[in-house]
Coordinates of C-alpha atoms and ligand atoms in Angstrom, one line a residue:
M1 CA 17.9 18.1 9.4
N2 CA 15.9 20.7 7.5
P3 CA 12.2 19.9 7.3
P4 CA 11.6 17.5 4.4
T5 CA 10.6 19.7 1.4
A6 CA 9.3 17.0 -0.9
R7 CA 5.6 16.8 -0.6
I8 CA 4.3 13.3 -0.2
P9 CA 2.1 12.6 -3.2
G10 CA -1.2 10.9 -2.8
R11 CA -3.0 13.8 -1.3
C12 CA -2.3 15.9 -4.3
H13 CA -1.0 15.2 -7.7
R14 CA 1.9 17.6 -7.8
I15 CA 5.2 17.4 -6.1
R16 CA 6.3 20.6 -4.7
P17 CA 9.6 21.6 -6.4
F18 CA 12.5 20.4 -4.3
A19 CA 14.7 23.1 -2.8
L20 CA 17.1 23.3 -5.7
G21 CA 19.2 26.3 -4.5
A22 CA 20.1 28.8 -7.1
A23 CA 21.8 26.4 -9.3
A24 CA 19.1 24.8 -11.4
R25 CA 15.6 25.8 -12.3
L26 CA 12.8 23.5 -13.1
A27 CA 10.2 24.7 -15.4
V28 CA 7.0 22.9 -14.5
N29 CA 4.6 23.3 -17.4
P30 CA 1.3 21.7 -16.6
F31 CA 0.4 21.6 -20.3
V32 CA 3.2 19.4 -21.3
L33 CA 2.0 15.9 -20.6
I34 CA 3.4 12.6 -21.8
P35 CA 0.4 11.2 -23.7
M36 CA 1.3 7.5 -23.3
T37 CA 3.9 5.3 -21.8
L38 CA 6.2 3.5 -24.2
I39 CA 4.4 0.3 -23.6
Q40 CA 1.0 1.9 -24.5
E41 CA 2.5 3.6 -27.6
L42 CA 4.2 0.4 -28.8
E43 CA 1.0 -1.5 -28.2
S44 CA -1.1 0.9 -30.2
R45 CA 1.4 0.9 -33.1
L46 CA 1.7 -2.8 -33.1
A47 CA -2.0 -3.3 -33.0
A48 CA -2.4 -1.0 -36.0
A49 CA 0.2 -3.1 -37.9
F50 CA -1.6 -6.4 -37.0
Q51 CA -4.9 -4.8 -38.1
S52 CA -3.5 -3.9 -41.5
V53 CA -2.2 -7.5 -42.0
L54 CA -5.1 -9.4 -40.5
G55 CA -7.9 -7.1 -41.5
E56 CA -9.4 -7.0 -38.1
S57 CA -8.6 -5.3 -34.8
V58 CA -6.7 -7.4 -32.2
A59 CA -4.9 -6.7 -29.0
A60 CA -1.2 -6.9 -29.2
P61 CA 0.3 -6.8 -25.6
V62 CA 3.9 -5.6 -25.2
V63 CA 6.0 -6.1 -22.1
A64 CA 9.3 -4.9 -20.9
A65 CA 12.1 -7.2 -22.1
A66 CA 13.4 -9.6 -19.5
D67 CA 16.8 -9.6 -21.2
L68 CA 18.0 -6.3 -22.4
R69 CA 20.3 -7.9 -25.0
F70 CA 17.3 -8.5 -27.1
G71 CA 15.8 -5.1 -26.9
D72 CA 13.9 -2.9 -24.5
Y73 CA 10.4 -4.3 -25.0
Q74 CA 8.9 -7.4 -26.6
S75 CA 5.7 -9.0 -27.7
N76 CA 4.6 -12.5 -28.4
A77 CA 1.4 -11.4 -30.0
A78 CA 2.4 -12.8 -33.4
M79 CA 2.8 -16.3 -31.9
A80 CA -0.5 -16.2 -30.0
L81 CA -2.4 -14.8 -33.0
A82 CA -0.8 -17.2 -35.5
K83 CA -1.7 -20.1 -33.3
Q84 CA -5.4 -19.0 -33.3
R85 CA -5.3 -18.7 -37.0
K86 CA -3.2 -21.8 -37.6
T87 CA -0.6 -19.9 -39.6
N88 CA 3.2 -19.7 -39.4
P89 CA 4.1 -17.3 -36.5
R90 CA 7.4 -16.1 -37.9
G91 CA 5.7 -15.4 -41.3
L92 CA 3.0 -13.4 -39.5
A93 CA 5.6 -11.5 -37.5
E94 CA 7.5 -10.7 -40.7
Q95 CA 4.4 -9.3 -42.4
V96 CA 3.6 -7.3 -39.3
I97 CA 7.1 -5.8 -39.0
A98 CA 6.9 -4.8 -42.7
A99 CA 3.6 -3.0 -41.9
L100 CA 4.8 -1.5 -38.6
D101 CA 5.2 2.3 -38.3
L102 CA 7.2 3.0 -35.1
G103 CA 7.1 6.7 -35.7
G104 CA 10.8 7.1 -35.0
L105 CA 10.5 5.4 -31.5
G106 CA 13.1 2.9 -32.5
T107 CA 13.5 -0.4 -34.4
A108 CA 11.8 -3.8 -34.3
D109 CA 13.1 -7.2 -35.2
I110 CA 12.1 -10.8 -35.0
A111 CA 13.7 -13.5 -32.8
G112 CA 13.2 -17.2 -32.5
P113 CA 9.8 -18.6 -33.6
G114 CA 8.2 -15.1 -33.8
F115 CA 8.9 -12.9 -30.9
I116 CA 8.9 -9.2 -31.8
N117 CA 11.6 -7.2 -30.1
F118 CA 11.7 -3.5 -29.9
K119 CA 14.8 -1.4 -29.4
I120 CA 14.1 2.2 -28.4
S121 CA 16.4 4.8 -29.7
P122 CA 18.5 7.0 -27.5
A123 CA 16.8 10.0 -29.1
T124 CA 13.4 8.7 -28.0
Y125 CA 14.7 8.3 -24.5
A126 CA 16.1 11.8 -24.6
A127 CA 12.8 13.3 -25.7
R128 CA 11.0 11.3 -23.1
A129 CA 13.3 12.4 -20.3
K130 CA 12.8 16.0 -21.3
A131 CA 9.0 15.7 -21.4
Q132 CA 8.9 13.7 -18.1
L133 CA 10.8 16.4 -16.3
A134 CA 8.4 19.0 -17.6
D135 CA 5.4 16.9 -16.5
P136 CA 4.3 17.5 -12.9
R137 CA 3.1 13.9 -12.8
L138 CA 6.6 12.7 -14.0
G139 CA 4.9 10.6 -16.8
L140 CA 2.4 8.8 -14.6
P141 CA -0.8 8.1 -16.5
L142 CA -4.3 8.6 -15.1
T143 CA -5.7 5.1 -15.0
G144 CA -8.3 5.3 -12.3
S145 CA -10.5 8.2 -13.3
G146 CA -14.2 7.8 -12.6
S147 CA -13.8 5.0 -10.1
T148 CA -14.4 5.3 -6.4
V149 CA -12.5 2.9 -4.1
V150 CA -12.7 2.5 -0.4
V151 CA -9.5 1.5 1.2
D152 CA -10.2 -0.3 4.5
F153 CA -6.9 -0.6 6.4
S154 CA -5.2 -0.4 9.8
A155 CA -8.5 -1.0 11.8
P156 CA -7.0 -2.0 15.2
N157 CA -9.3 -3.1 18.0
V158 CA -9.8 -0.6 20.7
A159 CA -8.4 -1.6 24.1
K160 CA -7.1 -4.9 22.8
P161 CA -3.5 -5.7 21.9
M162 CA -2.7 -4.4 18.4
H163 CA -1.4 -7.4 16.6
I164 CA 1.4 -7.3 14.1
G165 CA -1.1 -7.6 11.3
H166 CA -2.2 -4.0 12.1
I167 CA 1.4 -2.8 11.4
R168 CA 1.5 -4.4 8.0
S169 CA -2.1 -3.3 7.2
T170 CA -1.4 0.3 8.1
I171 CA 1.7 0.6 6.0
L172 CA 0.4 -1.3 3.0
G173 CA -3.0 0.3 3.0
D174 CA -1.6 3.8 3.2
S175 CA 0.7 3.2 0.3
L176 CA -2.1 1.6 -1.8
A177 CA -4.4 4.5 -1.1
R178 CA -1.7 7.1 -2.1
I179 CA -1.0 5.2 -5.3
A180 CA -4.6 4.9 -6.3
R181 CA -5.2 8.5 -5.5
C182 CA -2.2 9.6 -7.6
L183 CA -3.5 7.5 -10.5
G184 CA -6.8 9.3 -10.5
F185 CA -9.1 7.1 -8.4
T186 CA -11.4 8.7 -6.0
V187 CA -10.1 7.2 -2.9
I188 CA -11.9 7.1 0.5
T189 CA -9.8 5.8 3.4
D190 CA -11.7 4.4 6.3
N191 CA -10.3 3.2 9.6
H192 CA -12.9 0.6 10.6
I193 CA -11.7 0.2 14.1
G194 CA -13.0 -2.6 16.4
D195 CA -14.7 -0.3 18.9
W196 CA -17.6 -2.6 19.9
G197 CA -17.6 -6.1 21.2
T198 CA -16.8 -8.5 24.0
Q199 CA -13.6 -6.8 25.0
F200 CA -15.6 -4.0 26.4
G201 CA -17.1 -6.2 29.1
M202 CA -13.6 -7.0 30.3
I203 CA -12.4 -3.5 30.1
T204 CA -15.4 -2.1 31.9
W205 CA -15.0 -4.6 34.7
A206 CA -11.2 -3.8 35.0
W207 CA -11.9 -0.1 34.7
K208 CA -14.3 -0.3 37.7
T209 CA -12.0 -2.4 39.8
A210 CA -8.4 -1.6 38.9
L211 CA -8.0 1.6 36.9
D212 CA -4.8 3.6 37.4
E213 CA -6.0 7.1 36.4
P214 CA -2.6 8.8 36.2
A215 CA -1.3 6.0 34.0
L216 CA -4.3 6.3 31.9
L217 CA -3.6 10.0 31.3
A218 CA 0.1 9.5 30.7
N219 CA -0.3 6.6 28.2
P220 CA -3.9 5.6 27.5
L221 CA -3.2 2.8 25.0
Q222 CA -0.8 1.1 27.4
E223 CA -3.1 1.5 30.4
L224 CA -6.1 0.2 28.4
L225 CA -4.0 -2.7 27.3
R226 CA -3.0 -3.4 30.9
L227 CA -6.7 -3.3 32.0
Y228 CA -7.5 -5.7 29.2
R229 CA -4.8 -8.1 30.1
H230 CA -5.7 -7.9 33.8
A231 CA -9.3 -8.7 33.1
S232 CA -8.5 -11.5 30.6
D233 CA -6.1 -13.1 33.1
S234 CA -8.5 -12.8 36.0
A235 CA -11.4 -14.1 33.9
K236 CA -9.3 -17.2 33.0
A237 CA -8.6 -17.9 36.6
D238 CA -11.9 -17.1 38.1
E239 CA -15.4 -18.0 36.9
S240 CA -17.0 -15.2 38.8
V241 CA -14.9 -12.6 37.1
R242 CA -15.9 -14.1 33.7
E243 CA -19.5 -13.7 34.7
A244 CA -19.0 -10.2 36.0
C245 CA -17.4 -9.2 32.7
R246 CA -20.3 -10.7 30.7
M247 CA -22.7 -8.7 32.9
E248 CA -20.8 -5.5 32.2
L249 CA -21.1 -6.1 28.5
V250 CA -24.8 -6.8 28.7
K251 CA -25.3 -3.5 30.6
L252 CA -23.3 -1.7 27.9
Q253 CA -25.4 -3.2 25.1
R254 CA -28.6 -2.3 26.9
G255 CA -27.5 1.3 27.1
D256 CA -26.5 1.6 30.8
A257 CA -25.4 5.2 31.3
E258 CA -22.3 4.5 33.4
N259 CA -21.0 1.8 31.2
F260 CA -21.7 3.8 28.1
E261 CA -19.7 6.7 29.5
I262 CA -16.7 4.4 30.3
W263 CA -16.9 3.0 26.7
Q264 CA -17.0 6.5 25.3
R265 CA -13.9 7.5 27.3
C266 CA -12.1 4.4 26.2
I267 CA -12.8 5.2 22.6
E268 CA -11.7 8.9 23.0
L269 CA -8.5 7.9 24.8
S270 CA -7.6 5.3 22.3
R271 CA -8.3 7.6 19.5
G272 CA -5.9 10.1 21.0
G273 CA -3.2 7.4 21.4
L274 CA -3.7 6.1 17.9
D275 CA -3.6 9.6 16.4
K276 CA -0.1 10.0 17.8
I277 CA 1.0 6.8 16.2
Y278 CA -0.6 7.7 12.8
D279 CA 1.1 11.2 13.0
R280 CA 4.4 9.6 13.4
L281 CA 3.7 7.3 10.5
D282 CA 2.3 10.1 8.4
V283 CA -0.9 8.2 7.9
S284 CA -4.3 9.7 7.8
F285 CA -7.9 8.6 7.2
D286 CA -10.9 10.3 5.6
H287 CA -13.2 8.5 8.0
W288 CA -13.1 6.6 11.3
L289 CA -16.3 4.6 11.0
G290 CA -15.6 1.9 13.5
E291 CA -17.9 -1.1 14.1
S292 CA -20.1 0.8 16.6
A293 CA -21.1 3.3 13.9
Y294 CA -23.3 0.6 12.4
N295 CA -25.1 -0.6 15.6
D296 CA -28.5 0.8 14.6
L297 CA -28.4 -0.8 11.1
L298 CA -27.8 -4.4 12.3
A299 CA -31.2 -5.5 13.5
P300 CA -33.1 -4.3 10.4
L301 CA -30.4 -5.7 8.2
V302 CA -30.8 -9.2 9.7
D303 CA -34.6 -9.0 9.5
R304 CA -34.3 -8.1 5.8
L305 CA -31.9 -10.9 5.0
V306 CA -34.3 -13.3 6.7
A307 CA -37.3 -11.9 4.8
D308 CA -35.4 -12.1 1.5
G309 CA -34.6 -15.8 2.1
I310 CA -30.8 -15.1 2.2
A311 CA -30.4 -15.9 5.9
R312 CA -32.3 -18.4 8.1
E313 CA -32.6 -19.6 11.7
S314 CA -30.4 -22.4 12.8
E315 CA -30.2 -23.6 16.4
G316 CA -31.4 -20.3 17.7
A317 CA -28.9 -18.2 15.6
I318 CA -29.4 -16.6 12.3
C319 CA -27.0 -17.7 9.6
I320 CA -26.3 -17.5 5.9
F321 CA -25.8 -20.9 4.3
S322 CA -24.4 -22.0 1.0
A323 CA -26.7 -21.1 -1.9
G324 CA -25.3 -24.2 -3.7
A325 CA -24.3 -22.1 -6.7
A326 CA -20.6 -23.1 -6.8
E327 CA -19.9 -26.0 -9.1
D328 CA -16.9 -27.0 -7.0
P329 CA -17.6 -27.3 -3.3
A330 CA -14.0 -26.4 -2.6
K331 CA -14.8 -22.9 -4.0
D332 CA -17.9 -22.5 -1.8
P333 CA -16.9 -20.5 1.3
F334 CA -20.0 -21.8 3.1
L335 CA -18.8 -25.4 3.0
I336 CA -16.0 -27.0 4.8
R337 CA -14.5 -30.4 4.5
K338 CA -14.8 -32.5 7.7
D339 CA -14.0 -36.2 8.0
G340 CA -14.0 -36.5 4.2
E341 CA -17.4 -34.9 3.7
W342 CA -18.5 -31.4 2.8
T343 CA -20.5 -29.9 5.6
D344 CA -22.1 -26.5 6.2
F345 CA -19.9 -23.7 7.3
P346 CA -22.4 -20.9 7.6
M347 CA -21.8 -17.2 8.2
M348 CA -23.5 -16.3 11.5
I349 CA -25.0 -12.9 11.6
R350 CA -27.0 -13.1 14.8
K351 CA -26.0 -15.2 17.8
S352 CA -28.5 -17.3 19.7
D353 CA -28.4 -14.7 22.5
G354 CA -29.4 -12.0 20.1
A355 CA -26.0 -10.3 19.7
F356 CA -24.7 -9.3 16.3
N357 CA -21.1 -9.9 15.3
Y358 CA -18.2 -8.9 13.1
A359 CA -19.8 -10.4 10.0
T360 CA -23.1 -8.6 10.5
T361 CA -21.2 -5.3 10.9
D362 CA -19.2 -6.0 7.8
V363 CA -22.3 -6.6 5.7
A364 CA -23.8 -3.4 7.0
T365 CA -20.6 -1.5 6.4
L366 CA -20.4 -2.7 2.8
E367 CA -24.0 -1.6 2.1
F368 CA -23.3 1.7 3.6
R369 CA -20.2 2.3 1.5
R370 CA -22.1 1.5 -1.6
R371 CA -25.2 3.6 -0.7
E372 CA -23.5 6.6 0.8
W373 CA -20.2 6.8 -1.0
H374 CA -21.1 5.1 -4.3
A375 CA -18.1 3.0 -3.9
D376 CA -17.2 0.9 -7.0
A377 CA -14.6 -1.0 -5.2
A378 CA -13.5 -1.8 -1.7
W379 CA -10.0 -3.1 -0.7
Y380 CA -9.7 -4.8 2.7
V381 CA -6.1 -4.8 3.8
V382 CA -6.4 -7.4 6.4
D383 CA -4.4 -10.3 7.8
H384 CA -4.6 -13.5 5.6
R385 CA -6.1 -15.4 8.6
Q386 CA -9.4 -13.6 7.8
S387 CA -9.5 -14.9 4.3
L388 CA -12.6 -17.1 4.8
H389 CA -14.5 -14.3 6.4
F390 CA -13.9 -12.1 3.3
Q391 CA -14.8 -14.9 0.9
Q392 CA -18.1 -15.3 2.7
L393 CA -18.6 -11.5 2.8
F394 CA -18.0 -11.2 -0.9
A395 CA -20.3 -14.1 -1.7
V396 CA -23.0 -12.4 0.4
A397 CA -22.4 -9.2 -1.5
D398 CA -23.3 -11.0 -4.7
R399 CA -26.5 -12.2 -3.1
I400 CA -27.7 -8.8 -1.8
G401 CA -27.2 -7.0 -5.1
L402 CA -23.7 -5.7 -4.7
G403 CA -22.2 -8.1 -7.2
E404 CA -21.0 -5.2 -9.4
M405 CA -18.6 -4.0 -6.8
D406 CA -15.0 -5.0 -7.1
L407 CA -14.2 -6.4 -3.7
R408 CA -10.7 -7.4 -2.8
H409 CA -9.2 -9.0 0.3
I410 CA -5.6 -7.7 0.2
A411 CA -4.0 -10.3 2.5
F412 CA -0.5 -10.4 3.9
G413 CA 1.8 -12.7 5.8
T414 CA 3.5 -12.5 9.2
I415 CA 6.5 -10.5 10.5
L416 CA 9.1 -12.8 12.0
G417 CA 11.6 -12.3 14.7
T418 CA 15.3 -13.0 14.0
D419 CA 14.7 -16.5 15.3
G420 CA 12.4 -17.1 12.4
K421 CA 9.2 -17.3 14.6
P422 CA 6.4 -14.8 14.6
L423 CA 7.7 -11.6 16.2
K424 CA 7.1 -11.4 19.9
T425 CA 8.3 -9.1 22.7
R426 CA 10.7 -10.5 25.3
S427 CA 7.8 -11.2 27.7
G428 CA 6.2 -13.2 24.9
D429 CA 3.4 -10.7 24.2
L430 CA 2.5 -9.4 20.8
P431 CA 4.7 -6.4 20.0
Q432 CA 2.8 -3.1 20.0
L433 CA 3.1 -0.8 17.1
A434 CA 4.4 2.1 19.1
D435 CA 7.1 -0.1 20.6
V436 CA 8.2 -1.3 17.3
L437 CA 8.6 2.2 16.0
D438 CA 10.5 3.3 19.2
E439 CA 12.9 0.4 18.7
A440 CA 13.5 1.3 15.1
V441 CA 14.0 5.0 16.0
A442 CA 16.4 4.0 18.8
A443 CA 18.5 1.9 16.3
A444 CA 18.4 4.8 13.8
T445 CA 19.6 7.2 16.5
T446 CA 22.7 5.1 16.9
A447 CA 23.2 4.9 13.1
V448 CA 22.7 8.7 12.8
A449 CA 25.2 9.4 15.6
E450 CA 27.8 7.2 13.8
R451 CA 27.5 8.4 10.3
S452 CA 25.3 11.4 9.8
R453 CA 26.6 14.8 8.6
V454 CA 23.8 16.9 10.2
D455 CA 25.0 19.4 12.8
T456 CA 22.7 19.9 15.8
D457 CA 21.1 17.4 18.2
E458 CA 17.7 18.5 17.2
E459 CA 18.5 17.8 13.5
R460 CA 19.9 14.4 14.5
A461 CA 16.8 13.5 16.5
A462 CA 14.5 14.5 13.6
L463 CA 16.6 12.6 11.2
A464 CA 16.6 9.5 13.4
E465 CA 12.8 9.6 13.7
L466 CA 12.5 9.9 9.9
I467 CA 15.0 7.2 9.1
G468 CA 13.8 4.7 11.7
I469 CA 10.2 5.0 10.6
S470 CA 11.1 5.0 6.9
A471 CA 13.2 1.9 7.4
V472 CA 10.2 0.0 8.9
K473 CA 7.9 1.1 6.2
F474 CA 10.2 0.4 3.3
T475 CA 11.0 -3.1 4.6
E476 CA 7.3 -3.8 4.7
L477 CA 6.7 -2.5 1.2
A478 CA 9.7 -4.1 -0.4
H479 CA 8.5 -7.6 0.4
H480 CA 5.8 -9.4 -1.5
R481 CA 2.8 -8.8 0.8
L482 CA 2.0 -12.5 1.1
S483 CA 5.5 -13.6 2.2
D484 CA 6.7 -13.5 5.8
Y485 CA 9.7 -11.4 6.5
V486 CA 12.2 -11.1 9.3
F487 CA 12.2 -7.9 11.4
D488 CA 15.9 -7.2 11.5
L489 CA 16.7 -3.6 12.3
D490 CA 20.4 -3.8 11.3
K491 CA 19.4 -4.9 7.8
M492 CA 16.6 -2.4 7.6
L493 CA 18.9 0.5 8.4
A494 CA 21.9 -0.5 6.3
L495 CA 23.1 2.3 4.0
Q496 CA 24.2 -0.3 1.5
G497 CA 21.2 -2.6 1.1
D498 CA 17.7 -2.8 -0.1
T499 CA 16.6 -0.2 2.4
A500 CA 15.0 3.2 2.8
P501 CA 18.2 4.8 4.0
Y502 CA 20.0 3.6 0.8
L503 CA 17.3 5.4 -1.3
Q504 CA 17.2 8.5 0.8
N505 CA 20.9 8.7 0.7
S506 CA 20.8 8.3 -3.1
V507 CA 18.5 11.3 -3.3
V508 CA 20.7 13.4 -1.1
R509 CA 23.7 12.6 -3.2
C510 CA 21.9 13.2 -6.4
R511 CA 20.8 16.6 -5.2
S512 CA 24.2 17.5 -3.8
I513 CA 25.5 17.8 -7.4
F514 CA 23.3 20.9 -7.8
R515 CA 24.8 22.5 -4.7
K516 CA 28.2 22.1 -6.2
L517 CA 27.2 23.5 -9.6
E518 CA 28.7 27.0 -9.9
E519 CA 26.5 28.5 -12.7
E520 CA 22.9 28.7 -13.3
V521 CA 21.6 26.0 -15.7
D522 CA 18.1 26.2 -17.1
L523 CA 17.2 22.5 -17.4
A524 CA 14.0 23.3 -19.1
A525 CA 16.0 24.6 -22.1
V526 CA 18.3 21.6 -22.3
M527 CA 17.9 19.3 -25.3
P528 CA 19.5 16.2 -23.9
V529 CA 21.6 13.8 -25.9
F530 CA 22.5 10.4 -24.5
S531 CA 25.3 8.4 -26.0
E532 CA 26.9 6.4 -23.1
D533 CA 25.4 3.1 -22.2
A534 CA 24.9 4.1 -18.6
E535 CA 23.1 7.3 -19.6
I536 CA 20.8 5.4 -21.9
H537 CA 20.1 2.7 -19.3
L538 CA 19.2 5.3 -16.7
A539 CA 16.9 7.1 -19.1
R540 CA 15.3 3.8 -19.9
Q541 CA 14.6 3.1 -16.3
L542 CA 13.2 6.6 -15.8
A543 CA 10.9 6.2 -18.7
R544 CA 9.5 3.1 -17.1
Y545 CA 8.1 5.0 -14.0
G546 CA 4.7 5.5 -15.7
E547 CA 4.6 1.8 -16.5
I548 CA 5.5 0.5 -13.1
V549 CA 3.2 2.5 -10.8
P550 CA -0.1 1.3 -12.4
L551 CA 1.2 -2.3 -12.3
V552 CA 1.2 -2.0 -8.5
L553 CA -2.6 -1.9 -8.4
E554 CA -3.0 -5.0 -10.6
D555 CA -2.3 -7.2 -7.7
H556 CA -2.0 -4.6 -5.0
R557 CA 1.7 -5.1 -4.6
P558 CA 3.7 -2.0 -3.7
N559 CA 6.9 -4.1 -3.7
L560 CA 6.9 -3.7 -7.5
L561 CA 7.4 0.1 -7.0
A562 CA 9.8 -0.4 -4.0
N563 CA 12.0 -2.7 -6.1
Y564 CA 11.8 -0.4 -9.1
L565 CA 13.1 2.4 -7.0
L566 CA 16.0 0.3 -5.7
E567 CA 16.9 -0.6 -9.3
L568 CA 16.6 3.0 -10.4
A569 CA 19.0 4.1 -7.6
R570 CA 21.5 1.4 -8.6
G571 CA 21.2 2.5 -12.2
Y572 CA 21.9 6.0 -11.0
H573 CA 25.0 5.0 -9.1
S574 CA 26.4 3.1 -12.1
F575 CA 25.7 6.1 -14.3
Y576 CA 27.5 8.4 -11.8
E577 CA 30.5 6.1 -11.7
A578 CA 30.7 5.8 -15.5
C579 CA 29.9 9.4 -16.5
P580 CA 31.4 12.5 -14.9
V581 CA 28.8 15.2 -14.5
L582 CA 30.3 18.5 -13.4
K583 CA 33.6 17.9 -15.2
A584 CA 32.0 17.0 -18.5
E585 CA 31.9 19.5 -21.4
T586 CA 28.8 21.7 -21.3
G587 CA 26.5 19.7 -23.6
A588 CA 27.1 16.3 -21.9
R589 CA 27.1 18.0 -18.5
D590 CA 23.6 19.5 -19.1
S591 CA 22.2 16.2 -20.4
R592 CA 23.6 14.5 -17.3
L593 CA 22.3 17.2 -15.0
L594 CA 18.9 16.6 -16.5
L595 CA 19.2 12.9 -15.7
C596 CA 20.3 13.7 -12.1
D597 CA 17.4 16.0 -11.6
L598 CA 14.9 13.7 -13.1
T599 CA 16.2 10.7 -11.1
S600 CA 16.0 12.6 -7.8
R601 CA 12.4 13.7 -8.6
V602 CA 11.3 10.2 -9.5
L603 CA 12.9 8.8 -6.4
I604 CA 11.3 11.4 -4.2
H605 CA 7.9 11.0 -5.9
G606 CA 8.1 7.2 -5.8
L607 CA 9.1 7.1 -2.2
G608 CA 6.3 9.5 -1.5
L609 CA 3.9 7.0 -3.0
L610 CA 5.2 4.6 -0.4
G611 CA 4.6 7.1 2.3
I612 CA 8.3 7.9 2.8
R613 CA 9.9 11.3 2.8
C614 CA 13.4 12.3 2.0
P615 CA 15.6 14.5 4.1
D616 CA 17.7 17.3 2.6
K617 CA 20.8 16.1 4.4
M618 CA 21.8 12.8 5.9
Ligands
LIG1 N1 -10.6 -4.9 13.5 C1 -10.3 -6.0 12.7 C2 -9.2 -6.8 13.3 O1 -8.4 -6.3 14.0 C3 -9.9 -5.6 11.3 C4 -11.0 -5.0 10.5 C5 -10.8 -5.0 9.1 N2 -11.9 -4.4 8.3 C6 -13.1 -4.9 8.1 N3 -14.0 -4.2 7.4 N4 -13.4 -6.1 8.5 O2 -9.0 -8.0 13.0

């Protein structure tokens, strides 16, 4: 495999021109920008028509049509506005259409009680396709300018088994960060690893009594995990071990030099092991501010919360209780229903033994992000099981003056095994991320050996690594984040399916046309004309790219983009079947080449936003 040439977007806004060979040239003119998506343009023209009829400015939302037989876009604004004004919706729609200036975009008509349907003309789609190809952003608007968002994702716990939630968090969080960056947000990614806490008592005890140095050097994550499991099993069986582990933790927290050194080595070794995994996944972070980074801030924070009357003592601990502000107790995260009654469910920020915990750190972390990074928003991509923790954290944020921040818990479900139960290894343990990736790459190796056209063993190995990891990522991103899904490698790797290999193969096929093209075509000079249904449909799908990507961030759902890309690829294949490209006469050929080029660019760019690269050959 040749090294992937398409730059993954997210770190920068441009895609590097794909290796096109001598056949076609892409003129990237940074000054040609598509000013608005079709939806934005229709909305502004429709709003102007409403204003001229109603004499006041109103919003007139437009959506893509669910059923293309009625048009490309539609609006039910006439119905909503007529209801408010108690007038006849169809009558209002008729007046609006009479006043509507679509500026040549297409036509509008009325259906049923007052729906306004828009049909976009093939000439508009042709002009859009041409402009989109000339735009380095491929028609993506800048919706996030001026806003800083911290994306808190991955965040495994050092020296503890990485649970499957960390896999989902890593893939989802990375994609959301790329998309937000590409849409113009100032994005700060932070790996808030669990590098402090009770597990270090156990690790230190096991380190002192059972460390296998060579194993540690060979595979630090695995050896640390073994030590953790050894300590945890021994502690369960033996009270004196439990006590010894607790003592090691107390020593660490008091700053004992030996224990501190062991802790530091654990962190360094874990970091090295994690870096390797993130490299394979093509995931990176701007910061690694783990829990321990906030140690010094915790005591003063708790004192301040007590002094401000936000937290108080309870049975020796310090807790934050309900402020009683919620009208509905069911919406108050500091209350819980027990035996038919609402009882306190406080957030503990200092235990009775004086130790601070996860919640304390999270409050300190949030304050830090606001103070130091001026974050306007923070997205926590974390397992749904922590939802109560985040509800409490966000409620505390309101009470400590951070209510202006847009705080989101981006929760997700579970990955299931083919037996429909939460994914486990054969021995019943939680599967480790590295093992999951190895397994996917092993399956991809078999698939590549069977069907790939690349020549050397080295190329085959690189392709298998790329495809295996892409398949895992795409499966994650193509599902609604809140639903559980089955980890089924055969399905994930299928060339004909809703998979990464299907999309990657579509790109390769799309590009291969340019290798077969015998003369030089300057696509920048082509004035495309679309007359076949399949051409128009593909152009319509391409034009929607700039509408789909911002939608992802409305509810933090990359599956909207993943599914758009699948549909685009299907649209491309239908087009390719219906419309000959290289054999068509010159005008049609060039219009179609333009569609091929644009399709491959949108697929590469869109996959890049999902953190997935495309090979040159498959
Ligand atoms: N380390 C935590 C866990 O594994 C996740 C941390 C998520 N981030 C946060 N700021 N709480 O459960």
